[in-house]
Each structure stands twice: as C-alpha cells, then as structure tokens.
Coordinates of C-alpha atoms in Angstrom, one line a residue:
M23 CA -54.0 15.6 43.7
H24 CA -54.1 16.9 47.3
P25 CA -55.3 20.5 47.5
E26 CA -52.4 21.4 49.8
T27 CA -49.8 20.3 47.4
A28 CA -51.6 21.4 44.2
L29 CA -49.3 24.3 43.6
L30 CA -46.1 22.3 44.0
V31 CA -47.3 19.4 41.9
T32 CA -48.4 21.8 39.1
L33 CA -45.0 23.6 39.1
A34 CA -43.0 20.3 39.3
G35 CA -45.0 18.7 36.6
A36 CA -45.0 21.7 34.2
F37 CA -41.3 22.5 34.7
G38 CA -40.2 18.8 34.4
V39 CA -42.3 17.8 31.3
A40 CA -41.5 21.3 29.7
F41 CA -37.8 20.7 30.2
L42 CA -38.0 17.2 28.7
F43 CA -40.1 18.2 25.6
G44 CA -38.1 21.5 25.2
F45 CA -34.8 19.7 25.1
V46 CA -36.1 17.2 22.6
A47 CA -37.4 20.1 20.4
A48 CA -34.1 21.9 20.6
K49 CA -32.3 18.8 19.6
L50 CA -34.6 18.5 16.6
K51 CA -33.6 22.2 15.7
L52 CA -37.1 23.4 16.6
P53 CA -37.9 26.4 18.9
P54 CA -38.2 25.1 22.6
L55 CA -41.7 26.8 22.4
V56 CA -42.9 23.9 20.4
G57 CA -41.7 21.5 23.2
Y58 CA -43.5 23.7 25.9
L59 CA -46.9 23.5 24.0
L60 CA -46.5 19.8 23.5
A61 CA -45.8 19.4 27.3
G62 CA -49.0 21.3 28.0
I63 CA -50.9 18.9 25.7
A64 CA -49.4 16.0 27.6
L65 CA -50.4 17.4 31.0
G66 CA -53.8 18.6 29.8
P67 CA -57.2 17.0 30.2
H68 CA -57.3 15.9 26.5
S69 CA -54.4 13.4 27.0
P70 CA -54.4 10.3 29.2
G71 CA -52.4 9.9 32.4
F72 CA -51.5 12.7 34.9
V73 CA -53.6 15.9 34.5
A74 CA -52.2 19.1 36.1
D75 CA -54.4 21.7 37.6
V76 CA -55.4 23.7 34.6
A77 CA -57.0 26.5 36.6
L78 CA -53.9 26.8 38.9
A79 CA -51.7 26.8 35.9
G80 CA -53.7 29.6 34.3
Q81 CA -53.3 31.8 37.3
L82 CA -49.5 31.3 37.1
A83 CA -49.7 31.9 33.4
E84 CA -51.1 35.4 34.1
I85 CA -47.7 36.2 35.9
G86 CA -46.0 35.0 32.7
V87 CA -48.2 37.4 30.7
I88 CA -47.4 40.3 33.0
L89 CA -43.5 39.6 33.0
L90 CA -43.7 39.1 29.2
M91 CA -45.3 42.5 28.6
F92 CA -43.1 44.1 31.1
G93 CA -40.1 42.8 29.1
V94 CA -41.6 44.1 25.8
G95 CA -41.9 47.6 27.4
L96 CA -38.5 47.3 28.9
H97 CA -36.9 46.7 25.6
F98 CA -39.1 49.2 23.7
S99 CA -36.9 51.8 22.1
P100 CA -38.5 54.8 20.5
G101 CA -35.1 55.7 19.1
D102 CA -34.8 52.3 17.3
L103 CA -38.3 52.6 16.0
K104 CA -37.7 56.1 14.7
R105 CA -34.7 55.0 12.7
V106 CA -36.6 52.5 10.7
Q107 CA -40.1 54.1 10.9
A108 CA -40.3 54.7 7.1
I109 CA -40.4 51.1 6.5
V110 CA -41.9 49.5 9.6
V111 CA -44.7 51.9 10.5
P112 CA -46.6 51.9 7.3
G113 CA -45.5 48.3 6.6
A114 CA -46.5 46.7 9.8
T115 CA -49.7 48.6 10.1
L116 CA -50.9 47.5 6.6
Q117 CA -49.8 44.0 7.2
M118 CA -51.8 43.7 10.5
A119 CA -54.9 45.3 8.8
V120 CA -54.8 42.8 6.0
S121 CA -54.2 39.8 8.4
F122 CA -56.9 41.0 10.6
A123 CA -59.3 41.4 7.6
L124 CA -58.4 37.9 6.3
G125 CA -58.9 36.3 9.6
T126 CA -62.2 38.1 10.5
G127 CA -63.6 37.4 7.0
L128 CA -62.7 33.8 7.3
A129 CA -64.5 33.5 10.7
L130 CA -67.6 35.3 9.4
W131 CA -67.7 33.0 6.4
W132 CA -67.9 30.1 8.9
G133 CA -70.8 31.7 10.5
W134 CA -69.1 32.8 13.8
T135 CA -70.5 35.8 15.6
A136 CA -69.0 39.3 15.1
G137 CA -67.2 39.3 18.4
A138 CA -65.7 36.0 17.8
A139 CA -64.5 37.0 14.4
V140 CA -62.9 40.1 15.6
V141 CA -61.0 38.2 18.3
F142 CA -60.0 35.6 15.7
G143 CA -58.8 38.3 13.3
L144 CA -56.7 39.9 16.0
S145 CA -55.1 36.6 17.0
L146 CA -53.7 36.1 13.6
F147 CA -52.0 39.4 12.8
V148 CA -48.9 39.3 14.9
A149 CA -45.9 37.0 14.7
S150 CA -44.2 35.4 17.6
T151 CA -41.5 37.7 18.8
V152 CA -39.6 34.7 20.4
V153 CA -39.6 32.8 17.2
V154 CA -38.6 35.8 15.0
L155 CA -35.7 36.7 17.3
R156 CA -34.5 33.2 17.4
V157 CA -34.4 33.0 13.6
L158 CA -32.6 36.3 13.3
E159 CA -30.0 35.3 15.9
D160 CA -29.4 31.9 14.2
R161 CA -28.8 33.6 10.9
G162 CA -26.6 36.3 12.4
M163 CA -29.0 39.1 11.3
L164 CA -30.0 40.4 14.7
D165 CA -27.6 43.3 14.7
S166 CA -27.8 44.1 11.1
V167 CA -30.0 46.7 9.2
D168 CA -32.4 43.8 8.3
G169 CA -32.4 42.7 12.0
R170 CA -33.4 46.2 13.0
V171 CA -36.1 46.4 10.5
A172 CA -37.5 43.0 11.7
V173 CA -37.3 44.2 15.3
G174 CA -39.0 47.5 14.6
W175 CA -41.7 45.6 12.6
L176 CA -42.3 43.5 15.7
I177 CA -42.4 46.5 17.9
V178 CA -45.2 48.0 15.9
E179 CA -47.1 44.7 16.0
D180 CA -46.6 44.5 19.7
L181 CA -47.9 48.0 20.2
G182 CA -50.9 47.0 18.1
V183 CA -51.5 44.0 20.4
V184 CA -51.3 46.3 23.5
F185 CA -53.9 48.6 22.0
A186 CA -56.1 45.8 21.0
L187 CA -55.9 44.2 24.5
V188 CA -57.0 47.6 25.9
L189 CA -59.9 48.4 23.5
L190 CA -61.1 44.9 22.8
P191 CA -63.1 44.5 26.1
A192 CA -64.7 47.9 25.5
I193 CA -65.7 47.2 21.8
L194 CA -66.9 43.6 22.6
G195 CA -68.9 45.0 25.6
A196 CA -71.0 47.0 23.0
I197 CA -71.6 43.9 20.8
S198 CA -74.3 41.5 22.0
G199 CA -73.7 37.9 22.3
D200 CA -75.8 36.9 19.3
G201 CA -73.4 39.0 17.1
S202 CA -75.6 42.0 16.6
A203 CA -73.7 45.3 17.4
G204 CA -75.0 48.1 19.4
T205 CA -75.4 51.5 17.9
A206 CA -72.3 53.4 16.7
G207 CA -72.9 55.9 19.5
D208 CA -72.9 53.3 22.2
I209 CA -69.6 51.8 20.9
A210 CA -68.1 55.2 20.6
K211 CA -69.0 56.0 24.2
V212 CA -67.5 52.9 25.5
V213 CA -64.3 53.3 23.4
A214 CA -63.9 56.9 24.5
L215 CA -64.3 56.1 28.2
T216 CA -61.7 53.4 27.8
V217 CA -59.3 55.7 26.0
I218 CA -59.8 58.3 28.7
K219 CA -58.8 55.8 31.5
V220 CA -55.8 54.6 29.4
V221 CA -54.6 58.2 28.9
A222 CA -55.1 58.9 32.5
F223 CA -53.1 55.9 33.6
I224 CA -50.3 56.7 31.1
A225 CA -50.3 60.4 32.1
L226 CA -50.0 59.4 35.8
M227 CA -47.1 57.0 35.0
G228 CA -45.5 59.7 32.8
L229 CA -45.7 62.4 35.5
V230 CA -45.2 60.3 38.7
G231 CA -44.0 56.8 37.7
R232 CA -41.3 58.2 35.3
R233 CA -39.6 59.9 38.4
A234 CA -40.6 57.7 41.2
V235 CA -39.9 54.2 39.8
P236 CA -36.3 55.1 38.6
W237 CA -35.6 56.9 41.9
L238 CA -36.8 53.8 43.8
L239 CA -34.6 51.5 41.8
T240 CA -31.6 53.8 42.0
H241 CA -31.8 53.7 45.8
V242 CA -32.3 50.1 45.9
A243 CA -29.3 49.5 43.6
R244 CA -27.1 51.5 45.9
T245 CA -27.7 49.1 48.7
G246 CA -25.6 46.6 46.7
S247 CA -28.1 43.9 47.3
R248 CA -28.7 41.8 44.1
E249 CA -31.8 40.0 45.5
L250 CA -33.3 43.2 46.8
F251 CA -33.0 44.8 43.4
T252 CA -34.7 41.7 41.7
L253 CA -37.5 41.9 44.3
A254 CA -37.9 45.7 43.5
V255 CA -38.2 45.0 39.7
L256 CA -40.7 42.3 40.3
A257 CA -42.7 44.4 42.8
V258 CA -42.8 47.3 40.3
S259 CA -43.9 45.2 37.4
L260 CA -46.6 43.1 39.2
G261 CA -47.6 46.1 41.5
V262 CA -48.2 48.6 38.5
A263 CA -50.0 45.9 36.6
M264 CA -52.3 45.2 39.5
G265 CA -52.8 48.9 40.3
A266 CA -53.6 49.7 36.7
A267 CA -56.3 47.0 36.6
A268 CA -57.8 48.0 40.0
L269 CA -57.8 51.8 39.7
F270 CA -58.1 52.4 35.9
G271 CA -59.7 49.3 34.7
V272 CA -57.1 48.6 32.1
S273 CA -55.6 45.2 31.5
F274 CA -52.7 43.7 33.4
A275 CA -50.8 43.6 30.1
L276 CA -51.0 47.4 29.5
G277 CA -49.9 48.1 33.1
A278 CA -46.9 45.8 32.8
F279 CA -46.0 47.2 29.5
V280 CA -46.1 50.8 30.7
A281 CA -44.0 49.9 33.8
G282 CA -41.4 48.5 31.5
V283 CA -41.5 51.6 29.3
V284 CA -41.0 53.9 32.3
I285 CA -38.0 51.8 33.5
S286 CA -36.5 51.7 29.9
E287 CA -35.8 55.4 29.9
S288 CA -33.4 54.9 32.8
D289 CA -29.9 53.4 32.6
L290 CA -31.2 50.9 35.1
S291 CA -33.1 49.0 32.3
Y292 CA -30.1 46.9 31.5
R293 CA -29.8 45.5 35.0
A294 CA -33.7 45.4 35.5
G295 CA -34.0 43.4 32.3
A296 CA -31.1 41.0 33.3
D297 CA -32.6 40.5 36.8
A298 CA -36.2 40.0 35.6
L299 CA -35.3 37.7 32.7
P300 CA -34.9 34.4 34.7
M301 CA -38.3 35.0 36.3
Q302 CA -39.7 36.0 33.0
D303 CA -38.5 32.9 31.3
A304 CA -39.7 30.6 34.0
F305 CA -43.2 32.0 34.1
A306 CA -43.3 32.2 30.3
V307 CA -42.8 28.5 30.3
I308 CA -45.8 28.1 32.6
F309 CA -47.7 30.3 30.3
F310 CA -46.9 28.2 27.2
V311 CA -47.6 24.9 29.1
S312 CA -51.0 26.3 30.5
T313 CA -51.8 27.2 26.8
G314 CA -51.0 23.8 25.6
M315 CA -53.2 22.2 28.2
L316 CA -56.1 24.0 26.5
L317 CA -55.4 22.6 23.1
D318 CA -57.6 19.7 22.0
P319 CA -55.5 17.6 19.6
G320 CA -58.6 16.3 18.1
I321 CA -58.9 19.6 16.2
L322 CA -56.3 18.2 13.9
L323 CA -58.5 15.3 12.9
N324 CA -62.0 16.9 13.3
A325 CA -61.4 20.1 11.4
P326 CA -58.3 19.8 9.1
G327 CA -59.9 22.0 6.4
K328 CA -60.3 24.8 9.0
L329 CA -56.8 24.5 10.3
L330 CA -55.4 24.5 6.6
A331 CA -57.4 27.7 6.1
V332 CA -56.0 29.4 9.2
L333 CA -52.5 28.3 8.2
G334 CA -53.3 29.9 4.7
V335 CA -54.2 33.2 6.4
I336 CA -51.0 33.2 8.4
L337 CA -49.0 32.5 5.3
V338 CA -50.6 35.1 3.1
G339 CA -51.2 37.8 5.6
N340 CA -48.1 37.5 7.6
A341 CA -45.4 36.1 5.4
I342 CA -46.3 36.9 1.8
W343 CA -48.0 40.3 2.4
S344 CA -45.2 41.6 4.7
T345 CA -42.6 40.6 2.0
V346 CA -44.5 42.4 -0.6
L347 CA -44.9 45.6 1.5
M348 CA -41.1 45.6 2.4
I349 CA -40.3 45.4 -1.4
L350 CA -42.8 48.1 -2.1
L351 CA -41.2 50.3 0.6
R352 CA -37.7 49.7 -1.2
H353 CA -36.2 47.2 1.2
P354 CA -33.9 44.7 -0.8
F355 CA -35.6 41.7 -2.2
A356 CA -33.5 39.0 -0.6
S357 CA -33.8 40.7 2.9
A358 CA -37.6 41.2 2.5
V359 CA -38.1 37.5 1.6
R360 CA -36.0 36.3 4.6
I361 CA -37.7 38.6 7.1
G362 CA -41.2 37.8 5.7
A363 CA -40.5 34.1 6.0
A364 CA -39.6 34.5 9.7
F365 CA -43.0 36.3 10.1
G366 CA -44.9 33.3 8.8
Q367 CA -46.1 32.0 12.2
I368 CA -48.1 33.1 15.3
G369 CA -47.3 32.7 19.0
E370 CA -47.4 34.1 22.4
F371 CA -49.5 37.1 21.8
S372 CA -52.1 35.2 19.8
F373 CA -52.5 32.9 22.9
I374 CA -53.1 36.0 25.0
M375 CA -55.6 37.4 22.6
A376 CA -57.4 34.0 22.3
A377 CA -57.5 33.7 26.2
L378 CA -59.0 37.2 26.5
G379 CA -61.7 36.3 24.0
V380 CA -62.6 33.2 25.9
S381 CA -62.7 35.0 29.1
L382 CA -65.0 37.6 27.7
G383 CA -67.4 34.8 26.5
V384 CA -67.1 35.6 22.8
L385 CA -64.7 33.1 21.5
A386 CA -65.7 29.3 21.7
E387 CA -63.1 26.7 22.7
E388 CA -63.1 25.5 19.0
G389 CA -61.7 29.0 18.1
R390 CA -59.1 28.8 20.6
S391 CA -58.1 25.3 19.7
L392 CA -57.8 26.4 16.0
I393 CA -55.5 29.3 17.1
L394 CA -53.3 27.1 19.3
A395 CA -53.1 24.3 16.7
A396 CA -52.3 26.9 13.9
A397 CA -49.5 28.4 16.1
L398 CA -48.0 25.0 16.8
V399 CA -48.0 23.9 13.2
S400 CA -46.8 27.2 11.8
I401 CA -43.9 27.3 14.2
V402 CA -43.0 23.7 13.4
L403 CA -43.1 24.4 9.7
N404 CA -41.3 27.8 9.8
P405 CA -37.9 26.3 9.1
L406 CA -39.3 24.8 5.9
L407 CA -40.7 28.2 4.9
S408 CA -37.3 29.7 5.5
W409 CA -35.7 27.0 3.2
A410 CA -38.4 27.9 0.6
A411 CA -37.5 31.5 0.8
E412 CA -33.7 30.8 0.3
Q413 CA -34.6 28.8 -2.9
L414 CA -36.8 31.7 -4.2
I415 CA -33.8 34.1 -3.5
T416 CA -31.5 31.8 -5.4
V417 CA -33.8 31.5 -8.4
V418 CA -34.5 35.2 -8.6
S419 CA -30.7 36.1 -8.2
R420 CA -29.9 34.1 -11.3
H421 CA -32.0 36.5 -13.3
P422 CA -30.7 40.1 -12.9
A423 CA -33.3 41.6 -15.1
L424 CA -36.1 40.0 -13.0
L425 CA -34.4 41.1 -9.8
D426 CA -34.2 44.7 -11.1
R427 CA -37.9 44.7 -11.9
V428 CA -38.8 43.4 -8.5
E429 CA -36.6 45.8 -6.5
R430 CA -36.9 48.8 -8.7
H431 CA -34.9 50.9 -6.4
K432 CA -32.3 50.1 -3.8
A433 CA -33.1 50.6 -0.1
P434 CA -32.5 54.1 1.2
R435 CA -29.0 54.6 2.5
M436 CA -30.3 56.5 5.4
V437 CA -31.4 53.3 7.1
A438 CA -28.0 51.8 7.4
T439 CA -26.4 55.1 8.3
D440 CA -28.9 55.9 11.1
L441 CA -28.7 52.4 12.5
F442 CA -25.0 52.1 12.8
M443 CA -23.9 55.6 13.5
A444 CA -23.7 55.0 17.3
T445 CA -22.7 51.4 17.0
P446 CA -19.3 50.8 18.6
V447 CA -17.0 48.8 16.2
N448 CA -13.5 47.5 16.9
H449 CA -13.7 48.8 20.4
V450 CA -12.5 47.4 23.8
I451 CA -14.6 46.2 26.7
V452 CA -13.4 46.7 30.2
I453 CA -15.1 44.8 33.0
G454 CA -14.8 46.5 36.3
Y455 CA -13.9 50.2 36.7
G456 CA -12.2 50.1 40.0
R457 CA -8.5 51.1 40.6
V458 CA -7.2 48.7 38.0
G459 CA -10.1 49.4 35.4
R460 CA -9.8 53.1 35.8
T461 CA -6.0 53.1 35.1
I462 CA -6.6 51.0 31.9
G463 CA -9.5 53.2 30.8
E464 CA -7.4 56.4 31.3
A465 CA -4.7 54.8 29.0
F466 CA -7.3 54.1 26.4
Q467 CA -8.5 57.7 26.6
R468 CA -5.1 59.2 26.3
V469 CA -4.5 57.3 23.0
G470 CA -8.0 57.6 21.6
V471 CA -9.0 53.9 21.7
P472 CA -12.8 53.6 22.1
F473 CA -14.0 51.4 25.0
V474 CA -17.1 50.5 26.9
A475 CA -16.9 49.7 30.6
I476 CA -19.2 47.5 32.6
E477 CA -19.5 48.3 36.3
Q478 CA -21.7 46.8 39.1
D479 CA -21.4 49.9 41.4
R480 CA -24.1 52.3 40.5
R481 CA -22.4 55.4 41.8
V482 CA -19.3 54.5 39.9
A483 CA -21.4 54.1 36.7
E484 CA -23.0 57.4 37.2
A485 CA -19.6 59.1 37.8
M486 CA -18.2 57.5 34.6
R487 CA -21.0 58.9 32.5
T488 CA -20.4 62.4 34.0
L489 CA -16.9 62.1 32.8
G490 CA -18.0 61.0 29.3
V491 CA -17.1 57.4 29.6
A492 CA -19.3 54.9 27.9
A493 CA -20.7 52.8 30.8
V494 CA -23.1 49.8 31.3
Y495 CA -24.5 49.3 34.7
G496 CA -24.8 45.8 35.8
D497 CA -23.2 42.4 36.4
A498 CA -21.5 41.2 33.2
T499 CA -22.2 37.6 34.2
R500 CA -26.1 38.2 34.2
P501 CA -28.0 37.5 31.0
G502 CA -28.1 40.4 28.7
I503 CA -25.7 42.8 30.4
L504 CA -22.6 42.0 28.3
E505 CA -24.5 42.1 25.1
H506 CA -25.2 45.8 25.5
A507 CA -21.4 46.4 25.2
R508 CA -21.6 44.6 21.8
P509 CA -18.9 42.0 22.1
E510 CA -19.5 40.7 18.7
F511 CA -17.9 44.0 17.4
A512 CA -15.2 44.4 20.0
R513 CA -11.5 43.5 19.4
L514 CA -10.4 43.2 23.0
L515 CA -11.9 42.2 26.4
V516 CA -10.2 43.4 29.6
V517 CA -11.4 41.6 32.7
A518 CA -10.2 43.9 35.6
S519 CA -12.5 42.4 38.2
P520 CA -10.7 40.2 40.9
D521 CA -13.0 37.2 41.0
P522 CA -11.7 34.3 38.9
Y523 CA -15.2 32.6 38.7
H524 CA -16.7 35.8 37.6
A525 CA -13.9 36.2 35.0
R526 CA -14.3 32.7 33.7
R527 CA -18.1 33.2 33.2
I528 CA -17.5 36.5 31.3
I529 CA -15.0 34.9 29.0
E530 CA -17.5 32.1 28.2
L531 CA -20.3 34.7 27.4
A532 CA -18.0 36.8 25.3
R533 CA -16.7 34.0 23.2
V534 CA -20.3 32.9 22.4
R535 CA -20.7 36.3 20.7
N536 CA -17.2 36.7 19.3
P537 CA -15.0 33.5 19.4
D538 CA -11.9 35.5 18.1
I539 CA -12.0 38.3 20.6
D540 CA -8.6 38.9 22.3
I541 CA -8.8 38.7 26.2
I542 CA -6.7 40.0 29.0
V543 CA -7.6 38.8 32.5
R544 CA -6.5 39.7 36.0
T545 CA -5.4 36.9 38.4
H546 CA -4.1 36.5 41.9
A547 CA -2.4 33.1 42.0
D548 CA -0.3 30.9 39.7
T549 CA -3.0 28.2 39.6
E550 CA -5.5 30.9 38.3
Q551 CA -3.0 32.2 35.7
E552 CA -2.4 28.6 34.5
F553 CA -6.2 28.0 34.3
F554 CA -6.8 31.1 32.2
E555 CA -3.8 30.3 30.0
Q556 CA -5.3 26.8 29.3
L557 CA -8.5 28.6 28.3
G558 CA -6.5 30.4 25.6
V559 CA -6.8 34.0 26.8
G560 CA -4.3 36.4 25.2
K561 CA -2.8 37.4 28.5
A562 CA -3.3 36.4 32.2
L563 CA -1.7 38.9 34.5
M564 CA -1.0 38.2 38.2
G565 CA -1.5 41.4 40.1
E566 CA 1.0 40.8 42.8
R567 CA 3.6 39.7 40.3
E568 CA 3.1 42.9 38.3
L569 CA 3.5 44.9 41.5
A570 CA 6.7 43.1 42.2
F571 CA 8.0 43.9 38.8
G572 CA 7.4 47.6 39.4
M573 CA 8.9 47.7 42.9
A574 CA 11.9 45.6 41.6
Y575 CA 12.5 48.0 38.7
H576 CA 12.5 51.0 41.0
A577 CA 14.6 49.2 43.6
L578 CA 17.3 48.4 40.9
R579 CA 17.3 52.0 39.9
S580 CA 17.7 53.1 43.5
A581 CA 20.5 50.5 43.9
G582 CA 22.5 52.2 41.1
C583 CA 21.4 50.4 37.9
D584 CA 20.8 52.4 34.9
D585 CA 17.5 52.4 32.9
D586 CA 18.7 49.9 30.4
R587 CA 20.0 47.5 32.8
A588 CA 16.9 47.7 35.0
D589 CA 14.7 47.2 31.9
E590 CA 16.9 44.2 30.9
V591 CA 16.5 42.5 34.2
I592 CA 12.7 42.9 34.4
A593 CA 12.5 41.7 30.9
Q594 CA 14.4 38.7 31.8
L595 CA 12.1 38.1 34.8
R596 CA 9.1 38.5 32.5
G597 CA 10.3 36.2 29.8
G598 CA 12.2 33.6 31.7
G599 CA 9.3 31.5 32.6
R600 CA 7.3 31.4 35.7
M601 CA 9.1 32.3 38.9
P602 CA 9.3 29.7 41.6
T603 CA 6.7 31.3 43.8
R604 CA 4.8 27.9 44.2
E605 CA 7.8 26.1 45.3
F606 CA 8.7 28.9 47.7
S607 CA 5.2 28.7 49.2
Q608 CA 5.6 25.0 49.6
M609 CA 8.7 25.4 51.6
L610 CA 7.1 27.9 53.8
M611 CA 4.3 25.4 54.6
T612 CA 6.3 22.2 54.8
G613 CA 9.6 23.4 56.0
E614 CA 11.2 21.2 53.3
A615 CA 12.8 22.1 50.0
P616 CA 11.2 20.7 46.9
A617 CA 12.8 18.0 44.9
P618 CA 15.1 19.4 42.3
K619 CA 13.9 19.3 38.8
S620 CA 15.6 16.8 36.4

C-alpha cells in the first residue's frame, strides 16, 4: 500500500467490505454489527489476502468512539431515567456489579494479573446498546413501558462505562504490572485527583458550555445553512473531546459524552442528532471494522473452553441475573424475561474498554480476542436466546399458580402513568409552519385537536413554543426528526411544505412507523397531484386550484349568486373530475387544440 493513498485505500476497503458483509448479515436476520466485525476479520492481519492499515483504521475508529459517546450524551434524558429509576437504578447497578465480579473472578482463576482481571470484568458488564435497541424495535417494544425500562437500564450501564473509562487509568496506574497493588492511600490519591479533574471539567461545561454551545448552535442555525450546522456539531463534539483530554486529562469518551449532554438540554438536540447521525454511523462502522481486524479467529480453536466460560458469564451475569432482578423489583415476568434475553450479549462499549486495557498495557491480546470473540458469538446467538425466552414464557403462562409465585406482585402502576403522561396519542403532525401550516394549526387549536408541528426555521420554531404550540425544530426528512413527533401514534399527517420531493420522503418515513396514517399533502401541479394520489394519500390539494375555488366563490357572490347556488357550483367544480388545466396549458404552448376525447 502506497503511503500517500493509505487513508483512501483503508476507507474504501473498510466501507466496501463492511457493506458486503453487513448486507449479508441483514439478509440472514442478524444485526449488521456482526457483518462489520467479520469484515474486519477479513481485512485484518489474521486472514489471507488484502490487509488494511490497522494503525490508521484505529485512529479513524477513535473518531467513531467520540461520535458514539457524543450520541449517547445527546440522547441521555434525565427525565426518562427518573421515571423508571425505581427499577433501573438498583437493578442495573446490581447487575453490573455481579457481571463485573464474575468476569474478574474468572480472569483471576485463570491466573491473570489484577489489572487485566479488572479490565476483563468491566468489559463484560454492559450489553450492546445497538443490539438491544434493534431487538426492541423489531418487537415493537421501543415506545412501550418495557422499552422505556430497557432503555433506562442501558442508560445506567452507559453511565457506568463512562465512569469506568474515567477512573480506570487512575486505578490501574496505582497497580503494578506484576499484579501487586499499591497502598490504599496511593490508589485513593490517584482516584481523588482524577475525580477532581472530572468535576472541574463538568463544572466548566455546566457553567460555560451549557450556555456557550447552545448559543453558538442557535446562531449557526439562524444562518439557514445545513452544512454549516453539521460542521458546528462535529466541531463541538470533537473539539470538546480533544480539549477535555488536553486540559483536564480526561478521556475523549467523557468529553464527547458531556458535550452531548450539554446540547441535549437544548431544543437543538433533535437537529444536532439528525445531522451528526450519518457521520456517527459511518465512523462507527470503521470502529467495528477496526475492532474485527484485531480479532484472531484462532481463539475459537485454541481456547474454546475459555470462550465458553466467557459466554457463560455473559449469559448468567447479563441475561439471567438482570431478569431475576427485574422480577424482584416487581416488573412483569414476561417483560423481564424478554428484556433480559436482549441483554444477553456484549458489544461496542466492551470493545472500547478492551482497547483501553490494551493501550494501558494491562490486558494481553489474548484477553482482547476473547472479549471480541465472545461479543461476536453472543450477538449471533442472541436471536436463539430470545426464542428460548419466548418458550419459557409460554410454559410458565400455562401454569397460573407458578406465574403468581414468580411475580408475587404486579408492576407498580406509576411506571406506566409516568411514562405516557406526556406522550401524544391520536394527534396530528403538521410539516411546515409557514402561511399554510399556521392556518391549519390555528384551525386545530380552535377545535381542540392536539397537533405537533415540525419546522426548519429556528425563529419560527421559537415563536411557536412561545405561543404554546408543540414544535420540533429540524428537517423532517433527516433521520430521527420525524420520530420525535411520534408518527406511530398519530392519526393524520399534514404536509404543508411546498417541495414535492420533500413531501414524498416524509410520506415514506411516516408510513414506515405508521402504515395506516391518513395523509394530506400540498401540491402545485396536476402531475404532482396525480403522483401523490397514486401513492394513496388521503388528499392531495393543489394550492392554486384551491385559491381559484375561493376566488370563484366570491366572484359568483359578487355577480349576484346566492350562497346556496355559489356553494353548489364550487361543489360541482370540486367533484366533477379534474379541470382541463393541462389541456389548456398545452394549447398555450403549441397553439393547437388537443384532440377531443372519445
């Protein structure tokens, strides 16, 4: 590989092979993450043929880690966590403690050093957020009470990873390479110094960044430039991560996470997440591919017993123990079993933890290969684990007495009430709040119909909220924006924006979430109206024609027609089929009358 083209070749190879393997994995009903890891194995030094630049891929993967943690912070919701804290805080904390203890104990039993055992245990206590969210979405549980509990559980685990990434270098720094630990006082001093730096960084971001970052993004948004806003989001996430590492000595991951939390408190978070998502996805793929490059497939043959032991820790510590904890915390049995099965794997944060352990010189390559292999196998087997969970639910449900003994009490009603108290149901979504959208919104307000408006103009969105209108700021065609208006619960979608291509994309996105939603769309030409009618929208209204109907009505009234006669004429024009506007336009262009219809 020529040094001058190493970056281009690495990116082309990683994206191309990852796409191929990811596509095959998706066709096999497996998470694309499995394909990305296999693509890395194929491009890595442990496989024949082309070998990508592992060092360069690792540097690109650092960007993936930063953007991944930025996305975690961006979607971190203290409110959502608070609503289910009675279950997820004690449950996830105990689950992480048991998984950590099992993993650490297993590594010590193998004769590993204390530092390696700590890293190994930390790598096994957190499930893959990507995989769990995919399982919940496929089962239609993401927006349910169970989905909120699962997401809250993941948030607690993610916070545990963040703290571990911060404190691990300090703790391992006080542990010598031969496994003997320093004095308790030495460890306490190092940890205290690290905590002080972290608190100082968080305080600075809370006092300055909390105001400066939203202020900056607000002014960038007002320029109306989409690419400038995207650049601002990337500059903030990468800049804060680098600054946190350089000035406070904390990890890139923590800096990016805090930057995301700062933006999450602003209404710009929706658009920031939508604009950063494509870049996050792209570099996350590089991260998974680079991780796969480091996996030695020989571990499957050379140490099958160790691999099975690690899988057992994941099954017991993550899946079974989390299920037991949820039941003990009075969550319904069936829901607890389903969620616990989804937790029976490890993923992206385990890779980050393993990479940190290797970079600190405490975890050997064998340990990282075991973690990577266990992640790959556990993700592949997760659908089988979910199937086994359903069988268990079926068996237990056939014995009401046994189910009563297992559950003992029903889940607290407060969870469901708190979760869905503010969720819009049977509402209307209005896309665009210009002259047309505002009129429609005013009509809804007068009759008490709840609606949510999505508007691209920042100033308009701010004015809407001032007037008490539920508004989402952003482009509804961008990933994640429309979802915030909850289309799966909406009864009607009104596309008041004038761009037909924009409208078509919105319709496609809405029907993915709600195939039965009624749709009204605005058009400007007969061809557009015909196209949307072929798409099966409820009503496609041509703006100029509606203006003509209004003017015709008032013209008839002015010419002496009474109300009933004018209404009758307009009704005939509306219901009598399409007016010959196309034929009339053809006559103007060609100067010839169209052929009469037979």
